CSV table of C-alpha atoms and ligand atoms in Angstrom, one decimal:
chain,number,residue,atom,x,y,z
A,26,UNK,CA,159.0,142.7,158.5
A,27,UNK,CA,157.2,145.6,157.0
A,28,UNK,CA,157.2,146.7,153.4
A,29,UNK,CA,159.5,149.8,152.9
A,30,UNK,CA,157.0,151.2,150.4
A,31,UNK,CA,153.5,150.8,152.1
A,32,UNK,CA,153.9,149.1,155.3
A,33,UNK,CA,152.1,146.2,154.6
A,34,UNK,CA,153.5,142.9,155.7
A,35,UNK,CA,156.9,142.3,153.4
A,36,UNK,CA,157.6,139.2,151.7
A,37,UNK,CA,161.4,139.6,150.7
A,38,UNK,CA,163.9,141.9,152.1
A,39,UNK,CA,166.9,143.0,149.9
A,40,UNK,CA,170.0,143.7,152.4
A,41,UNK,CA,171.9,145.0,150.4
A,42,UNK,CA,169.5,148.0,149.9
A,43,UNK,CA,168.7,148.1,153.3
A,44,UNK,CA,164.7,147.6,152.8
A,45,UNK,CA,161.9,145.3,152.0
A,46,UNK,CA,158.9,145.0,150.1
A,47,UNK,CA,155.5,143.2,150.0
A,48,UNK,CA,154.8,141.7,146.5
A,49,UNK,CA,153.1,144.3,144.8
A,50,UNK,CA,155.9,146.6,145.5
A,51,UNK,CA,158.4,144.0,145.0
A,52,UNK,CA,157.5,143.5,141.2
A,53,UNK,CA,156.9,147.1,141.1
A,54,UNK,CA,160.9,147.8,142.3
A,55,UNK,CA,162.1,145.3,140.0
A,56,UNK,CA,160.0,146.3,136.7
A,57,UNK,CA,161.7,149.8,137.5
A,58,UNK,CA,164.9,148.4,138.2
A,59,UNK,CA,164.8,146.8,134.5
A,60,UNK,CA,163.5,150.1,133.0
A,61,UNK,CA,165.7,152.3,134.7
A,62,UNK,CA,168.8,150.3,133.6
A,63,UNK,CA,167.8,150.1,130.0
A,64,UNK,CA,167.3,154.2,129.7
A,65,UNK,CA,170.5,154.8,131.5
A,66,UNK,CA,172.8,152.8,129.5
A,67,UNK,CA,170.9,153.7,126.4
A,68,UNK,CA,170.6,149.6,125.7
A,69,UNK,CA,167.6,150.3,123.3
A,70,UNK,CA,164.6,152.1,122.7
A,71,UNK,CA,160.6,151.5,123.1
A,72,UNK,CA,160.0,151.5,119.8
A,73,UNK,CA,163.7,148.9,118.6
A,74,UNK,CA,163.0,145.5,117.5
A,75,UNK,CA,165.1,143.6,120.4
A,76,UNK,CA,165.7,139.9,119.9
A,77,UNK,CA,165.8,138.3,123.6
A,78,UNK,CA,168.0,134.9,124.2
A,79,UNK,CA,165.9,132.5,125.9
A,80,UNK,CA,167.1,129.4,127.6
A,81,UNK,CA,163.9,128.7,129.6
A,82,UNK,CA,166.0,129.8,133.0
A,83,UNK,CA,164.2,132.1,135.2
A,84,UNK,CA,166.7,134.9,134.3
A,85,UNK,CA,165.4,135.4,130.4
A,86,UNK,CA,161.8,134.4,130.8
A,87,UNK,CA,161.5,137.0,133.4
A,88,UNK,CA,163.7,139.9,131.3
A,89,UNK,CA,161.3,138.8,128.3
A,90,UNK,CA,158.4,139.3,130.9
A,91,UNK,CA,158.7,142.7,131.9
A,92,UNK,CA,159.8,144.0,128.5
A,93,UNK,CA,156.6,142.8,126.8
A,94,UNK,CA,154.7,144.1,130.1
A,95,UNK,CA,156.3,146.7,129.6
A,96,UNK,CA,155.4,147.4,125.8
A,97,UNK,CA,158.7,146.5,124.3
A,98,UNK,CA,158.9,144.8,121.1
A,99,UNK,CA,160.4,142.1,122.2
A,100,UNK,CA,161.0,138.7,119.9
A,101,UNK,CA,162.1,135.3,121.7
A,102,UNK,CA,165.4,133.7,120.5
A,103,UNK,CA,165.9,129.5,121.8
A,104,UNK,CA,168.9,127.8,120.5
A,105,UNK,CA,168.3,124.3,120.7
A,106,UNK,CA,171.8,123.0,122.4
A,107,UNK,CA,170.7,119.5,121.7
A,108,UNK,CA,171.7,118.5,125.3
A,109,UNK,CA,169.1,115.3,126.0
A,110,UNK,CA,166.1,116.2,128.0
A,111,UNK,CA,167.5,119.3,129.3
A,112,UNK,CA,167.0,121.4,126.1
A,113,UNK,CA,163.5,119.4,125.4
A,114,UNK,CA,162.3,120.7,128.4
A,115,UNK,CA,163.9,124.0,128.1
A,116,UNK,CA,162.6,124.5,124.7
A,117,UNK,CA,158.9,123.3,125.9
A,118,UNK,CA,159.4,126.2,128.6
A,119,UNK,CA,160.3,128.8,125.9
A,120,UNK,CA,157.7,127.6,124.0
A,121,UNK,CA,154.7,127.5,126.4
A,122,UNK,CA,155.8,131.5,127.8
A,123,UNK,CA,155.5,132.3,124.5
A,124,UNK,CA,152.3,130.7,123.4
A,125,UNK,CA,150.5,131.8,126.7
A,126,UNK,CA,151.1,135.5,125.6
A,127,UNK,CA,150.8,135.4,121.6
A,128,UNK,CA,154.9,135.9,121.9
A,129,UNK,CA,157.0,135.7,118.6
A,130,UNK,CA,159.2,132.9,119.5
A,131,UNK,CA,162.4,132.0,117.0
A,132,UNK,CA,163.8,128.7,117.2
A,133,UNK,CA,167.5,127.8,115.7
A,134,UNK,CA,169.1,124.6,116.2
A,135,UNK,CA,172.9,124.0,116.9
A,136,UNK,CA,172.7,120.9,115.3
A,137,UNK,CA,171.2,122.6,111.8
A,138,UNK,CA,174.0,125.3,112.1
A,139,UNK,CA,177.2,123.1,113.7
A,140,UNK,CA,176.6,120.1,112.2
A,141,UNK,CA,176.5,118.4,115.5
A,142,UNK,CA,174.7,119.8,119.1
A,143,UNK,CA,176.7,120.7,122.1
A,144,UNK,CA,177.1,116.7,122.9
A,145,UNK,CA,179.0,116.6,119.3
A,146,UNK,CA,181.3,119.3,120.5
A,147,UNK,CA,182.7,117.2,123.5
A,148,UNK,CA,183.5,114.3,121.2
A,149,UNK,CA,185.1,116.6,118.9
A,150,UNK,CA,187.5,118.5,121.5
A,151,UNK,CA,187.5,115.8,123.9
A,152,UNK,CA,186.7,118.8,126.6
A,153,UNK,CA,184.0,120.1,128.4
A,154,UNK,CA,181.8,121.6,126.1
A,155,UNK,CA,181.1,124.9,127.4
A,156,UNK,CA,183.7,127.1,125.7
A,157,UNK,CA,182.7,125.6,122.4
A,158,UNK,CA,179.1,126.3,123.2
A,159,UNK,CA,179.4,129.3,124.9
A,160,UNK,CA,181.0,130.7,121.5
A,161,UNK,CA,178.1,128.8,119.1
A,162,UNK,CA,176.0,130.5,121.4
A,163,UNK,CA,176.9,134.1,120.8
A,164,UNK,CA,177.2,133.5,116.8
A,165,UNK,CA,174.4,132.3,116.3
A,166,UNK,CA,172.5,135.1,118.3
A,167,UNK,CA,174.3,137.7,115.9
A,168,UNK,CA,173.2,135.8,113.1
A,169,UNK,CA,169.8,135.2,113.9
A,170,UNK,CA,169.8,138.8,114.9
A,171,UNK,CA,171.2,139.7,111.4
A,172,UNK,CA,168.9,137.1,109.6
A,173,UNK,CA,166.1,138.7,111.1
A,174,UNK,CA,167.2,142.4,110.9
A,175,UNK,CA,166.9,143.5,114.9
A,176,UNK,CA,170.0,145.8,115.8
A,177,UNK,CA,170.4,144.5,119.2
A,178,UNK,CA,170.1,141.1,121.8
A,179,UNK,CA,169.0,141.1,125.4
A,180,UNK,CA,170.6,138.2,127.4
A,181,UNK,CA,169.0,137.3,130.8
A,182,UNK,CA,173.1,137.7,132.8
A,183,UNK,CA,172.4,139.0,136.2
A,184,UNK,CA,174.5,140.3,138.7
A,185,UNK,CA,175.9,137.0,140.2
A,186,UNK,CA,176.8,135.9,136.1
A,187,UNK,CA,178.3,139.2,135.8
A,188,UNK,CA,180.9,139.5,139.3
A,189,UNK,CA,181.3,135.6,138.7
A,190,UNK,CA,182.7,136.3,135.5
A,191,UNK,CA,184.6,139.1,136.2
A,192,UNK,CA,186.1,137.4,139.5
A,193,UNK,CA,187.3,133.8,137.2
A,194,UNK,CA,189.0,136.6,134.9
A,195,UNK,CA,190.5,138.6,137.7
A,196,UNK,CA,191.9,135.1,139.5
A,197,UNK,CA,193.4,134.1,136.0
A,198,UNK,CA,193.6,137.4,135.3
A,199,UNK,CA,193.1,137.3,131.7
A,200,UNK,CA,193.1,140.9,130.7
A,201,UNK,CA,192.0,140.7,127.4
A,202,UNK,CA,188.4,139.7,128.8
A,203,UNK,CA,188.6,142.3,131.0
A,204,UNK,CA,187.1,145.5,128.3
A,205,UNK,CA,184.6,143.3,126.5
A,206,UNK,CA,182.9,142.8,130.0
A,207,UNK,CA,180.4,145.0,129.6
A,208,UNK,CA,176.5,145.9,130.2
A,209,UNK,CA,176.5,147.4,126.7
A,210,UNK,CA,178.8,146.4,124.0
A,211,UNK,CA,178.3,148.4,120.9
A,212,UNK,CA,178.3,147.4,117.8
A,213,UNK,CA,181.3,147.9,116.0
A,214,UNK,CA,181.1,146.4,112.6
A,215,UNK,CA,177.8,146.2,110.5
A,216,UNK,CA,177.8,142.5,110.9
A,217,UNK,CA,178.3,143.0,114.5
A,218,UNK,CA,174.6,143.7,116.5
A,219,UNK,CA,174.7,145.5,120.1
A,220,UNK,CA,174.6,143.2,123.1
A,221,UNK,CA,172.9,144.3,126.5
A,222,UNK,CA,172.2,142.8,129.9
A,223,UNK,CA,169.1,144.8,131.3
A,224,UNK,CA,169.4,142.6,134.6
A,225,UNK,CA,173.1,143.2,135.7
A,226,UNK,CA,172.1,145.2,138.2
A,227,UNK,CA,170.0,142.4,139.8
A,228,UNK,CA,170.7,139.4,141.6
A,229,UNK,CA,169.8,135.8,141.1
A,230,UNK,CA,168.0,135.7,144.0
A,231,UNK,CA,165.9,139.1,143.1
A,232,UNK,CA,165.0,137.4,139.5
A,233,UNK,CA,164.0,134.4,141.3
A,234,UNK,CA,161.6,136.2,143.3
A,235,UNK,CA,160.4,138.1,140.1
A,236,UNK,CA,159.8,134.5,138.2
A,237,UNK,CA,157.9,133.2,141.8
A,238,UNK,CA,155.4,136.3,142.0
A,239,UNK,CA,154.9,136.1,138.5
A,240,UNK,CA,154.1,132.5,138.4
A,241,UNK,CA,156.9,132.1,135.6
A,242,UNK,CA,157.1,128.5,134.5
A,243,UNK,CA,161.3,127.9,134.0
A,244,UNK,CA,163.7,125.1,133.8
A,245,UNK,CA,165.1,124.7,137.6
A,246,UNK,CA,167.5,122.3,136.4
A,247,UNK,CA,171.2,123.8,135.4
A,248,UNK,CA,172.8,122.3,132.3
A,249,UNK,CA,174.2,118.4,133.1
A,250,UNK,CA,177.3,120.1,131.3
A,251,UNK,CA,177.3,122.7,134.4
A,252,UNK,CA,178.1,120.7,137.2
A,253,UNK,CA,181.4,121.1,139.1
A,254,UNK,CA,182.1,124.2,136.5
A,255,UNK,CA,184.0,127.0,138.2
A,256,UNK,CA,181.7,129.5,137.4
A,257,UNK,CA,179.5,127.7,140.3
A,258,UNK,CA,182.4,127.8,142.7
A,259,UNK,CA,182.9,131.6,142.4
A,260,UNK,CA,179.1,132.1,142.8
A,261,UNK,CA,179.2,130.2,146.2
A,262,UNK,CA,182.3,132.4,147.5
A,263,UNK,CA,180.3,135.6,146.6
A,264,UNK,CA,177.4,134.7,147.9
A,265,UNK,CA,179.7,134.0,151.2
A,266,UNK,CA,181.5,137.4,150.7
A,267,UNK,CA,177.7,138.7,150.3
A,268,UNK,CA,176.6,137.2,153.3
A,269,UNK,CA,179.0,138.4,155.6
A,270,UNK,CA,178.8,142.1,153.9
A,271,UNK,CA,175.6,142.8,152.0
A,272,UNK,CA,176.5,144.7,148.8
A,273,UNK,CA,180.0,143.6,148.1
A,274,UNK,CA,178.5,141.7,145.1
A,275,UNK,CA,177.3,144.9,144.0
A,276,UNK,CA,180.4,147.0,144.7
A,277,UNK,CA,182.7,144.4,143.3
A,278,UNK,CA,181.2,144.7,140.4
A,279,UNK,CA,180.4,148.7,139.7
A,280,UNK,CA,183.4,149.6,141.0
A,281,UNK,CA,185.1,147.7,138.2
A,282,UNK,CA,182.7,149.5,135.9
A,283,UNK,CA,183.8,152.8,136.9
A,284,UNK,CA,187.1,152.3,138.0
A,285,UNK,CA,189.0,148.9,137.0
A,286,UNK,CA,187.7,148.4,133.1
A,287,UNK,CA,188.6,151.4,131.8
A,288,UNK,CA,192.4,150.8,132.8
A,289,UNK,CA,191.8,147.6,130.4
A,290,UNK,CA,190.4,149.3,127.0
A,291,UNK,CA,192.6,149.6,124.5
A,292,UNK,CA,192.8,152.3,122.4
A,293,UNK,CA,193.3,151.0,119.3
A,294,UNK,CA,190.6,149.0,118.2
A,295,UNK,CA,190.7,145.6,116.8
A,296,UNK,CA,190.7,144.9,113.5
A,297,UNK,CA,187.2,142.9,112.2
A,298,UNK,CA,187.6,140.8,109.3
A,299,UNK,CA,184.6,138.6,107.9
A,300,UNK,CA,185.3,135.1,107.9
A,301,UNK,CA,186.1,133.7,104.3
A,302,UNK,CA,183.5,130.9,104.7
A,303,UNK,CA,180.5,132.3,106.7
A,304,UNK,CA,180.9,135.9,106.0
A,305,UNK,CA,180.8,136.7,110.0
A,306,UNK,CA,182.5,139.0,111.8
A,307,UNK,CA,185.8,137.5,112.9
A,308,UNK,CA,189.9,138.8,113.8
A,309,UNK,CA,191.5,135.8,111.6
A,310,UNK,CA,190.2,135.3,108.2
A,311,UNK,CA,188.2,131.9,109.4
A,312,UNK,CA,185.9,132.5,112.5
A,313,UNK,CA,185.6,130.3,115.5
A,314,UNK,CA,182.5,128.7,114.8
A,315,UNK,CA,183.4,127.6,111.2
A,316,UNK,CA,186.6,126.1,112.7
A,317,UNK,CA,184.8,124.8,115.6
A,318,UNK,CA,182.2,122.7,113.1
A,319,UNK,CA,185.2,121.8,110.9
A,320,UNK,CA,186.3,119.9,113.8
A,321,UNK,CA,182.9,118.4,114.6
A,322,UNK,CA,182.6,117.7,110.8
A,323,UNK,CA,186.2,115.7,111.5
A,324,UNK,CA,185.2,113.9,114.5
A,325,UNK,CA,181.9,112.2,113.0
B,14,LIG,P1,174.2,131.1,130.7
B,14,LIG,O1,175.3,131.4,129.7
B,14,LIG,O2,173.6,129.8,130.5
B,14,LIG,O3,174.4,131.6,132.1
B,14,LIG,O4,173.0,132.1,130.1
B,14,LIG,C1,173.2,133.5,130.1
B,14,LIG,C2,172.1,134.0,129.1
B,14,LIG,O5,172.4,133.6,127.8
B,14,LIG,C3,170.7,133.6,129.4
B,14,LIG,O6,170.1,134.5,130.4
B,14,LIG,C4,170.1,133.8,128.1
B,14,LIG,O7,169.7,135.1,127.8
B,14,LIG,C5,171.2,133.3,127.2
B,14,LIG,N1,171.0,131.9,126.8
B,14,LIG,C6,171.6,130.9,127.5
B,14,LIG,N2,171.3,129.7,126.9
B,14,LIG,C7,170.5,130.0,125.9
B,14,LIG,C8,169.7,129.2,124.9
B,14,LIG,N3,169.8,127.9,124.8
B,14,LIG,N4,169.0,129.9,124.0
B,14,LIG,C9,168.9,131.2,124.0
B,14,LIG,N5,169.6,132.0,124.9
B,14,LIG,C10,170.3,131.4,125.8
B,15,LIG,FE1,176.4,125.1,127.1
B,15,LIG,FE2,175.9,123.8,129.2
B,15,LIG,S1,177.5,123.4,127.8
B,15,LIG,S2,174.7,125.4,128.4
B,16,LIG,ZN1,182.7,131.6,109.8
């Protein structure tokens, strides 16, 4: 197999573009691919402070690697989940990218913020935690973003995250997820930063490469939380789908962006309240996360 660009010998081929690339080239693709999808959805600009979620995954360590190759000003967010070893070994991962490139690395700690980390949560609800964390997750990214004054946060979602997502919403089809899923949401409340996903347009499997040539130290191990969660399942069958008919991921996915979410947006917009006790953005007058650590306050 022969690389597409220079016809040197090719170490991964990409079906579903119909060509393959030595390393060199590989990196080079992929570094463009980044770039190319940050201009065109106008995500942010060389010179905006961008504040770049972390978990130590090869997804996020390799976004926060091309935009500080790339001359971005690019800060490091890690939450600390408080889930055992896996978020010690995360974090150590977060912290060593950082410290090997004189990276600005912010640290905030579930725990500090909830009152109790992820485990906490399941005790609380007496559910999988992932809802719960998934939603202390995003607030305290706009928080730290607003504590910190930058206007918007990368997140490392690729393109398997992104049609895994949408499919688990189209099979339940719960239609009020459908216009928030979104490369770009904008902010649309002071309190509310913009949220962007520079890699949806790549794979798992293309980030994994870019990690691998880079020599990018991650965390192989999913959350212990993770394990038998749908999202997994609906991976596997796209990757299936994939398989049999390289780009389906792809088309599944933009052709929702262009021609199923805008059936979904509603024209009136929803009405943004800040929460009585936190002063975050919220539709109720309390907000999810202080109701969410009212209930781990409860439970202790
Ligand atoms: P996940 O929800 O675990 O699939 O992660 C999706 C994206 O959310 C990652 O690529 C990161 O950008 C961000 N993220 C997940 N976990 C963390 C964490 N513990 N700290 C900071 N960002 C995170
Ligand atoms: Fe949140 Fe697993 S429960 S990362
Ligand atoms: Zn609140």
């Amino acid at each position: 197999m022969k690389c597409r660009k220079c016809g040197g010998q090719a170490v991964l081929e990409l079906r579903r573009h119909n060509t393959a690339f030595c390393a060199p080239d590989y990196l080079e693709f992929f570094r463009k691919q980044v770039h190319e999808t940050i201009r065109r959805f106008r995500m942010f600009k060389k010179e905006e402070p961008v504040l770049v979620a972390v978990s130590g995954g090869k997804d996020s360590l390799a976004l926060w690697h091309v935009l500080l190759e790339d001359g971005y000003a690019a800060t490091g967010l890690y939450l600390d989940l408080g889930i055992f070893d896996y978020s010690k070994e995360s974090k150590a991962k977060c912290e060593a990218f950082a410290g090997a490139r004189g990276a600005r690395l912010l640290i905030v700690s579930v725990k500090d913020e909830l009152g109790g980390a992820v485990p906490a949560i399941k005790e609380a609800t007496r559910r999988p935690p992932c809802s719960g964390c998934g939603l202390s997750k995003r607030y305290l990214m706009n928080k730290a973003a607003l504590d910190h004054g930058f206007p918007v946060v990368a997140t490392g979602h690729n393109l398997d995250d992104e049609a895994a997502t949408l499919f688990g919403s189209i099979v339940h089809w719960q239609t009020e997820a459908l216009p928030r899923q979104s490369p770009v949401l904008p902010s649309t409340h002071p309190k509310l930063v913009r949220r962007v996903k520079p890699l949806f347009r790549l794979t798992e499997r293309e980030t994994a490469a870019y990690a691998f040539l880079r020599r990018i130290d991650y965390i192989v191990e999913e959350c212990p939380f993770a394990k038998g969660a749908t999202s997994l399942l609906y991976k596997d069958i796209l990757n299936r789908l994939e398989d049999a008919s390289p780009g389906a991921k792809h088309n599944f996915f933009y052709g929702f962006l262009e021609r199923g979410r805008p059936a979904f947006e509603r024209s009136e917009g929803i009405e943004l309240n800040e929460c009585a006790r936190c002063g975050q953005v919220t539709t109720g007058a309390i907000c999810a996360f202080c109701k969410l650590a009212d209930q781990v306050k409860r439970s202790r």
